[in-house]
Short mmCIF file of C-alpha atoms and ligand atoms in Angstrom, two decimals:
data_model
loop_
_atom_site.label_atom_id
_atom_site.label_comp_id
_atom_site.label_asym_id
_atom_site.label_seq_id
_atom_site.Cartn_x
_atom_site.Cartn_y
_atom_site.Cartn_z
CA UNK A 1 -26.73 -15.89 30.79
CA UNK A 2 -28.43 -13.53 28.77
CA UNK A 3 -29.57 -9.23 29.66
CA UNK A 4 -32.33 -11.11 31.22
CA UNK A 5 -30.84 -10.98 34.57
CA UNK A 6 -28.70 -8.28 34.58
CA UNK A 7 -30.73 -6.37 37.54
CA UNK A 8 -29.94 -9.55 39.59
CA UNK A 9 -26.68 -9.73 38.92
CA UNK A 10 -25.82 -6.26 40.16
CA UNK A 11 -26.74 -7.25 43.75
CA UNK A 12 -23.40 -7.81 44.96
CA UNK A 13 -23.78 -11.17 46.58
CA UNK A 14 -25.45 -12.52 43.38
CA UNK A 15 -23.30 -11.47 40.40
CA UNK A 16 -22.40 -13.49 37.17
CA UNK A 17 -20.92 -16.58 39.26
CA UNK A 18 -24.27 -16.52 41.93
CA UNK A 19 -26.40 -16.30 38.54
CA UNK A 20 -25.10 -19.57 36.90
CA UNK A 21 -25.52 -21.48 40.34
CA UNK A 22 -29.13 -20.43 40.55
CA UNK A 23 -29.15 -21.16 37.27
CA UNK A 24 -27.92 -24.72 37.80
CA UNK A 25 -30.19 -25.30 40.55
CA UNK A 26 -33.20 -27.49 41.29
CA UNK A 27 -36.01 -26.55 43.68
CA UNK A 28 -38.66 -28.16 45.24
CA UNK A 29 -41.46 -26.23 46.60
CA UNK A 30 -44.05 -28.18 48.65
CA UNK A 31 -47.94 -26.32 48.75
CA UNK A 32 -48.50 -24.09 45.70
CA UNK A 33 -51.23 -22.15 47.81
CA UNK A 34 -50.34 -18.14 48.63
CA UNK A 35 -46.98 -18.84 50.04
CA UNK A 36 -46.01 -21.41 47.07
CA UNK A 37 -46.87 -19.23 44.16
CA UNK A 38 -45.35 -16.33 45.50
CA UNK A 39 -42.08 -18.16 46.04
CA UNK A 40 -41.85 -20.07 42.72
CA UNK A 41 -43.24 -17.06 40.47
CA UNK A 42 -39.67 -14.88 42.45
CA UNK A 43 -37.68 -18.19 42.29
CA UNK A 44 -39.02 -18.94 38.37
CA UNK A 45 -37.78 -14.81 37.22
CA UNK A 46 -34.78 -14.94 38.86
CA UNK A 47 -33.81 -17.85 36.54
CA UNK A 48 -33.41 -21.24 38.92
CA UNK A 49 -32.87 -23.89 36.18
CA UNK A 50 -36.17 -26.70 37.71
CA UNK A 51 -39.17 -25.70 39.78
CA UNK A 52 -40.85 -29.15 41.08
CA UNK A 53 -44.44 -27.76 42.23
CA UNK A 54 -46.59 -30.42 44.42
CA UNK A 55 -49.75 -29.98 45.78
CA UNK A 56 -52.71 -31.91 46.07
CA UNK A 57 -55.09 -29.56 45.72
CA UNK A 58 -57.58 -28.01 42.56
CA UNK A 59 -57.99 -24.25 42.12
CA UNK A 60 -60.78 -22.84 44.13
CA UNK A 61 -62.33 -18.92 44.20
CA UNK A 62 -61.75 -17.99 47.69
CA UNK A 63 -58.12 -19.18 46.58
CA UNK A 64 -57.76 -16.15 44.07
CA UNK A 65 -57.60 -12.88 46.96
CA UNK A 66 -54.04 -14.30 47.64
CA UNK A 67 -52.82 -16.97 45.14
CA UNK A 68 -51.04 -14.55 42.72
CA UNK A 69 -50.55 -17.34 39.80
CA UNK A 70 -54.22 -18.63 39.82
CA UNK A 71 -57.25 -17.09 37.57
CA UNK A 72 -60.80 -17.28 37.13
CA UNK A 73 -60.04 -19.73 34.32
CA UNK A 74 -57.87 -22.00 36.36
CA UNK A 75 -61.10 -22.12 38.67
CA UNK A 76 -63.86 -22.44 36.11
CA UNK A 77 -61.15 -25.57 34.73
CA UNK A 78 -60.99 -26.94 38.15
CA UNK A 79 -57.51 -27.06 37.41
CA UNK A 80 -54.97 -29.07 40.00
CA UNK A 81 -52.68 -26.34 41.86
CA UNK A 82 -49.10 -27.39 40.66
CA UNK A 83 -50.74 -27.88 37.02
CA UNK A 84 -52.29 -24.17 36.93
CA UNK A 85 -49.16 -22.72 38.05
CA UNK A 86 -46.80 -24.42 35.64
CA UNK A 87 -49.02 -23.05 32.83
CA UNK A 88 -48.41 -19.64 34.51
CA UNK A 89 -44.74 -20.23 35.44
CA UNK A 90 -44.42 -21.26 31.64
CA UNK A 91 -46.23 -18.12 30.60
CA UNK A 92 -43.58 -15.78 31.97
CA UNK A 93 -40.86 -18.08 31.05
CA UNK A 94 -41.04 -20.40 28.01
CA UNK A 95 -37.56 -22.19 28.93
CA UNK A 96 -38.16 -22.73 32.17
CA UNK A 97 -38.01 -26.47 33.21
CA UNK A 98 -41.13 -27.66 35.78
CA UNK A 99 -42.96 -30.48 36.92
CA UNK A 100 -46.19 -30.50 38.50
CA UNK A 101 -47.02 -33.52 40.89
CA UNK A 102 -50.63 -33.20 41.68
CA UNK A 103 -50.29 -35.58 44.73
CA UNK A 104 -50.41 -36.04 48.02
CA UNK A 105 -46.89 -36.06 49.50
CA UNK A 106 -46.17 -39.09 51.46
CA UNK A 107 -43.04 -40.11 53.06
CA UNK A 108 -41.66 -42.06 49.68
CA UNK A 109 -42.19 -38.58 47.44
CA UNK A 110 -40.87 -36.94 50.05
CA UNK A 111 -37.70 -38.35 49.70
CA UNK A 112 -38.20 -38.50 45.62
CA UNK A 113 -38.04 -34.63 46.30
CA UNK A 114 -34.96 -34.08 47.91
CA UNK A 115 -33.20 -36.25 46.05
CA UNK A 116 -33.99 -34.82 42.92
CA UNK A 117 -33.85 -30.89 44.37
CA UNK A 118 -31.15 -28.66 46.07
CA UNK A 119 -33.70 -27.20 48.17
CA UNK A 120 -37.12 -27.43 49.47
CA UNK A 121 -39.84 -24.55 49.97
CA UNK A 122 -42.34 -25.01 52.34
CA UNK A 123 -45.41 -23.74 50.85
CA UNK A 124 -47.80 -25.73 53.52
CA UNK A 125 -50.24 -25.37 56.13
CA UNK A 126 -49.58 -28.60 58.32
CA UNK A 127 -47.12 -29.23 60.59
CA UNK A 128 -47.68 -33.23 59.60
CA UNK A 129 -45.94 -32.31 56.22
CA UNK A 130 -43.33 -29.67 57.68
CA UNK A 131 -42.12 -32.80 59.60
CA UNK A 132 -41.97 -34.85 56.97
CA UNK A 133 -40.08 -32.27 55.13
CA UNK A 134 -37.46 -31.66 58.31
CA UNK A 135 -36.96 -35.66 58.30
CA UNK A 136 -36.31 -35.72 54.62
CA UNK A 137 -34.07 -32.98 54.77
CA UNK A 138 -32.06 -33.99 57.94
CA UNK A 139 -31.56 -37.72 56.41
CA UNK A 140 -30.59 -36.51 53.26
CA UNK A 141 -28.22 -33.74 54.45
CA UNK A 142 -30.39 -30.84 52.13
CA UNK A 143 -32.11 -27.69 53.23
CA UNK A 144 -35.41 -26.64 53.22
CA UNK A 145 -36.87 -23.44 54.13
CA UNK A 146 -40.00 -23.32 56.37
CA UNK A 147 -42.32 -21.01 56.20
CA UNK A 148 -45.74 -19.85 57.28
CA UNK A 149 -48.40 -16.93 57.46
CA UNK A 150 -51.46 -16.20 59.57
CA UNK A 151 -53.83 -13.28 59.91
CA UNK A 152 -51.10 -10.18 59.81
CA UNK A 153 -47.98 -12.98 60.87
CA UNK A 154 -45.59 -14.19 59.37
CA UNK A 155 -42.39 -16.11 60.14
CA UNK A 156 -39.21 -18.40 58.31
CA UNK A 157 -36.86 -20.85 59.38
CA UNK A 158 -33.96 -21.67 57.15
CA UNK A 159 -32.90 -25.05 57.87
CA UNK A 160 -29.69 -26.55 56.88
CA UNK A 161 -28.68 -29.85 58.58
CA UNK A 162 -25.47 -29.90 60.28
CA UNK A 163 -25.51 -25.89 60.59
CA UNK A 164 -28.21 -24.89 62.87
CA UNK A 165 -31.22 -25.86 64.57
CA UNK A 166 -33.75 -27.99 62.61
CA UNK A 167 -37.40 -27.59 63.17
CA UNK A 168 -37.63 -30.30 65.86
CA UNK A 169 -34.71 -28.58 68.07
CA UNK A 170 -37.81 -25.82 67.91
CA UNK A 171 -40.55 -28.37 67.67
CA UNK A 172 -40.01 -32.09 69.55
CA UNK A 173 -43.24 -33.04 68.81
CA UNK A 174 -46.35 -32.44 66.54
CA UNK A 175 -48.21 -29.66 67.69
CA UNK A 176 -51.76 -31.30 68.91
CA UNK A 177 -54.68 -30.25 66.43
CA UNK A 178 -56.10 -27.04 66.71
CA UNK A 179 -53.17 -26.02 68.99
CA UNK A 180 -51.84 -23.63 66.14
CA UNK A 181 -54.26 -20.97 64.69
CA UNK A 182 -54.90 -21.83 60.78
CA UNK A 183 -55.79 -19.41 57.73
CA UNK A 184 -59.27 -21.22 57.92
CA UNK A 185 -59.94 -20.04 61.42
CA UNK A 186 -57.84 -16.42 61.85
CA UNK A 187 -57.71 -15.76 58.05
CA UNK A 188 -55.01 -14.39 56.52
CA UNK A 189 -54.14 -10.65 54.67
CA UNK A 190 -52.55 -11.68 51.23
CA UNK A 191 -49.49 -9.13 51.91
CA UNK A 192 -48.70 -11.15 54.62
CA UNK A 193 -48.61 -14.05 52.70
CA UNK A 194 -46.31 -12.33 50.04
CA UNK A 195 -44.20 -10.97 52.72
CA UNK A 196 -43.03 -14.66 54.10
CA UNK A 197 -42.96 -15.82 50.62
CA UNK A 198 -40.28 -13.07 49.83
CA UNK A 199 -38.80 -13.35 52.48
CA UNK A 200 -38.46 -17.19 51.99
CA UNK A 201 -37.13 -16.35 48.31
CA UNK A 202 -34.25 -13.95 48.92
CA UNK A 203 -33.15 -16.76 51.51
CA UNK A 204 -33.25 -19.61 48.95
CA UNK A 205 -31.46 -17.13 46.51
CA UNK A 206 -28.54 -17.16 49.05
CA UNK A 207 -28.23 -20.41 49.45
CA UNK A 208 -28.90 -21.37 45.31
CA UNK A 209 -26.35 -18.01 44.74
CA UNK A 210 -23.48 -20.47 47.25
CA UNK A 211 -23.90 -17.65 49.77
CA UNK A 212 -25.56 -19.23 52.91
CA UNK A 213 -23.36 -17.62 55.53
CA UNK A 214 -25.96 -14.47 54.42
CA UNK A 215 -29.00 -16.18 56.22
CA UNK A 216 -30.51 -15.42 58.75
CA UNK A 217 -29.52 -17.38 61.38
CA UNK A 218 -32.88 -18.30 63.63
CA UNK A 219 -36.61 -17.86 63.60
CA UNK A 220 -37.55 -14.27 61.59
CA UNK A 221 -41.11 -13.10 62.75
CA UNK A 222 -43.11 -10.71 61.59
CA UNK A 223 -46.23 -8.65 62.44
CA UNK A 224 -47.68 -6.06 59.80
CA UNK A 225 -50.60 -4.22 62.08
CA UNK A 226 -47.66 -2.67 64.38
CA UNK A 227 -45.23 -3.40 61.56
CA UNK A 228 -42.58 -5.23 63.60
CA UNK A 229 -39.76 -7.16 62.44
CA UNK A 230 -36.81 -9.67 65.17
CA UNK A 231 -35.45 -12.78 64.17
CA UNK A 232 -34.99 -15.33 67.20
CA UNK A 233 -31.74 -16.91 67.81
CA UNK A 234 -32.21 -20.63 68.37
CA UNK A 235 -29.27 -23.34 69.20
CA UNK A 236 -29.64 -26.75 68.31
CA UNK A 237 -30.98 -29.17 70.25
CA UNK A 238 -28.21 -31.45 71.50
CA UNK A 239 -30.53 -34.25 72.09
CA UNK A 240 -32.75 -33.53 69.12
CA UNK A 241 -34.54 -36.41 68.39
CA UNK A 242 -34.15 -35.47 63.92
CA UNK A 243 -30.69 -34.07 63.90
CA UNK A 244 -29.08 -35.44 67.07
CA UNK A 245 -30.39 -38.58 67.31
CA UNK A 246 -31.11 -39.48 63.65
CA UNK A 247 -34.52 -40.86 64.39
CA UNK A 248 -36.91 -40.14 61.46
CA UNK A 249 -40.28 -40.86 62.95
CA UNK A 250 -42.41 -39.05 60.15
CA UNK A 251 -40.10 -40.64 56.81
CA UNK A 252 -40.74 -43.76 58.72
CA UNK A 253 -44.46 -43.51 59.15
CA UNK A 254 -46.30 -46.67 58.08
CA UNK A 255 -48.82 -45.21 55.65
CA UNK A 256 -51.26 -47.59 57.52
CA UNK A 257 -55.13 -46.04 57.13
CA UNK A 258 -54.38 -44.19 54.05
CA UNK A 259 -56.48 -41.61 54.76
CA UNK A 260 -56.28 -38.31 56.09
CA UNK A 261 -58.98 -36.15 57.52
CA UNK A 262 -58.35 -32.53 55.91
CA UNK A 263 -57.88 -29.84 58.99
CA UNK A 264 -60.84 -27.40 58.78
CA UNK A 265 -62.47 -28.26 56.31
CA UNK A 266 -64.94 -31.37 56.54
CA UNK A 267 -64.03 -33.82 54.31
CA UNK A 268 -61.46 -36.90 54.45
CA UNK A 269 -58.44 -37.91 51.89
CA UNK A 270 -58.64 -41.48 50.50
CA UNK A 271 -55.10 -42.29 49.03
CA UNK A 272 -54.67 -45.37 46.42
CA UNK A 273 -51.48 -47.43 46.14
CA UNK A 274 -48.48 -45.28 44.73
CA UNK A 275 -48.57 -46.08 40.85
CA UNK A 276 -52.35 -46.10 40.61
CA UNK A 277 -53.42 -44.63 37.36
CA UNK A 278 -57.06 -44.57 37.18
CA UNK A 279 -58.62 -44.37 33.26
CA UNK A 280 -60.75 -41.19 33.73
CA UNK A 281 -63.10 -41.61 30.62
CA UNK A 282 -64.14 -44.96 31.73
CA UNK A 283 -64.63 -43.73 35.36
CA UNK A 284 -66.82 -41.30 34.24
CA UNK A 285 -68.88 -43.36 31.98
CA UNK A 286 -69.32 -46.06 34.67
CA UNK A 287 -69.95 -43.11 37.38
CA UNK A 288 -72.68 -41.37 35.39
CA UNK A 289 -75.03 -43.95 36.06
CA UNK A 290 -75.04 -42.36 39.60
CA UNK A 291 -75.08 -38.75 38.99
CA UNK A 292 -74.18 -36.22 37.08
CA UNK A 293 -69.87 -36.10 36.53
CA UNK A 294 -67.38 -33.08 35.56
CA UNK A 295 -64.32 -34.38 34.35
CA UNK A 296 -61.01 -32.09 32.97
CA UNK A 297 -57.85 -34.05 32.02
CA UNK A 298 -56.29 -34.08 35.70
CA UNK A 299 -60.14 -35.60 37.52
CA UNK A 300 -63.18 -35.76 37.82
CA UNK A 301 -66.02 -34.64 40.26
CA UNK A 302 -69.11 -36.06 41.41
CA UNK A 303 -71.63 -36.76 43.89
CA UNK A 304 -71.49 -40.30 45.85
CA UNK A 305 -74.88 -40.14 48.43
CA UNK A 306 -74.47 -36.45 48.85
CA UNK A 307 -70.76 -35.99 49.31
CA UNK A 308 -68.97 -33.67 46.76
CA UNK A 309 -65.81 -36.08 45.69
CA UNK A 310 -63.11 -35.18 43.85
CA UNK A 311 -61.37 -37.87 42.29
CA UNK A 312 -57.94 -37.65 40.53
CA UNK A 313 -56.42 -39.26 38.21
CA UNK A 314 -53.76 -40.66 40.90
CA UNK A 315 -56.85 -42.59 42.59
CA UNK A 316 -56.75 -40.08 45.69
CA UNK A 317 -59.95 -38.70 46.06
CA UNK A 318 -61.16 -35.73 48.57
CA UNK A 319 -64.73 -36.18 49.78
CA UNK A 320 -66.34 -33.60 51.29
CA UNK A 321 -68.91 -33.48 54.09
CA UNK A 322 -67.58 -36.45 56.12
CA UNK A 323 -64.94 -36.38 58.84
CA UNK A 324 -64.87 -40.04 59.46
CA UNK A 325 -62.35 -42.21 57.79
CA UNK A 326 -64.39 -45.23 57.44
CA UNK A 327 -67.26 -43.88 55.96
CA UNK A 328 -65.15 -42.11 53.14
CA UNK A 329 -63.41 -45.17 52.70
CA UNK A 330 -66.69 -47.59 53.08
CA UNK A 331 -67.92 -44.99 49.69
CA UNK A 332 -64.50 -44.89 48.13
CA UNK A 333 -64.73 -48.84 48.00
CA UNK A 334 -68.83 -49.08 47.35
CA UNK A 335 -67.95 -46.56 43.85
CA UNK A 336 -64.67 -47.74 42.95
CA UNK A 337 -64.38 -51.67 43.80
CA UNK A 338 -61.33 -51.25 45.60
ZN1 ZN B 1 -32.94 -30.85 65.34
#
């Protein structure tokens, strides 16, 4: 370890021995929207050894009032999320060692990720994923951190299996739709955003630094307009049906429709077969006989009967201005044969 992380050491509960573990660790951090790049650019600085950054979005300008790693370039590029922030990560830090999967996580990456990571972020803004997360982390005996931010609120759950209260001792089931207010709806100020993120960071670095009798123990919630602070002490759930009973109904999710509509926002996800790799080029060649097509390394964009798609290289492709499932899949099949 080099002067590079001197300051860090200092703290205490950190020092030269808390340094090399962080150093030796591997984190996974799931959403690389305003919560996600706050946490990996802190997590990146303070030296942890692999960042794995998913998300299945592209770079958008209402993105940039809270998305600290993104610019107007990344935007302009159409750049996929955990592809724009590598490039930054990598900017601050030549040596540092991250993957970006610019995918949709399903149950099978989900447990790609914790078996490749010591940790996992939550950087969402779906309780479908968090789920998905808890099961993944519950069946393979790893913690993950959730996280989340709203208007002026904020709050974190560490979860470590075995130790405490997992998020469906909180949460038995899925919250219904619309049930829980969304950035889309009650916005969000970026502070607040930064605030869980940090909060979410110094957490992980007790548990990367082999100190997690230091976290918090329970749900910490925040509140910036009166500026109020209390964590929540929660037991676990003796007849959990994650951690008690071992039953991992989101892991075990038949992908089935392989679509998803997209909360808020008016369009539908098509997903292809894992493995799909789609030859862009040709796409776009074949796909210009309908309309005019953008295409970067990562996708391309176009117009199929006046919905906005985005297809990526992966074969998922968002199209916008549809919420029904079977007409996005009815066009996904009419442009693409599949
Ligand atoms: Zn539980």
């Amino acid at each position: 370890v080099t002067g590079r992380y001197d300051r860090q050491m200092l703290v205490p509960w950190v020092g030269p021995e808390g340094q090399a573990r962080i150093a030796a660790a591997s984190v996974g951090i799931v959403g690389v929207g305003a919560l996600g790049c706050t946490s990996a650019a802190l997590l990146a600085r303070a030296g942890v050894g692999h960042l794995v950054l998913v998300d299945r979005d592209l770079v958008e300008e209402t993105n940039l009032q809270r998305q600290l790693l993104f610019t107007e370039a990344h935007v302009a590029g159409r750049v996929p999320k955990a592809r724009a922030a590598c490039e930054a990560l990598r900017a601050a830090r030549a040596e540092l060692d991250a993957d970006a999967w610019d995918l949709d996580l399903g149950p099978e990456q989900a447990r790609e990720l914790f078996a490749r990571c010591d940790l996992v972020l939550d950087g969402t803004d779906n309780y479908e994923t968090r789920f998905l997360l808890n099961d993944a982390s519950v069946e393979s005996a790893k913690p993950w951190i959730y996280a989340g931010a709203v208007s002026t609120y904020g709050a974190v759950l560490v979860v470590r299996p075995g130790e405490g209260p997992c998020l469906r001792c909180l949460f038995p089931t899925l919250p219904p739709p619309a049930s829980a207010p969304t950035c889309d709806i009650a916005g969000v100020l970026g502070p607040a955003a930064s605030a869980v993120a940090s909060l979410q960071a110094s957490e992980a670095l007790k548990l990367l630094a082999g100190r997690p009798d230091l976290c918090s123990r329970g749900m910490v919630q925040f509140e910036l307009t009166e500026l109020s602070l209390r964590v929540l002490p929660h037991p676990r759930d003796g007849g959990c049906p994650c951690c008690s009973r071992r039953q991992f109904d989101f892991l075990e999710e038949r992908e089935g429709s392989r679509t998803h509509r997209l909360c808020g926002r008016d369009s539908v996800m098509v997903l292809a077969p894992r493995g799909t790799r789609l030859d862009l080029p040709t796409l776009e060649a074949r796909l210009s006989a309908f309309g005019p097509v953008f295409r970067n390394p990562y996708l391309l964009q176009t117009v199929w009967e006046e919905h906005p798609v985005t297809l990526y290289a992966d074969g998922r492709a968002m199209i916008q201005g549809t919420k029904d499932p079977v007409r996005a899949r009815a066009l996904y099949a009419r442009f693409l044969g599949m």
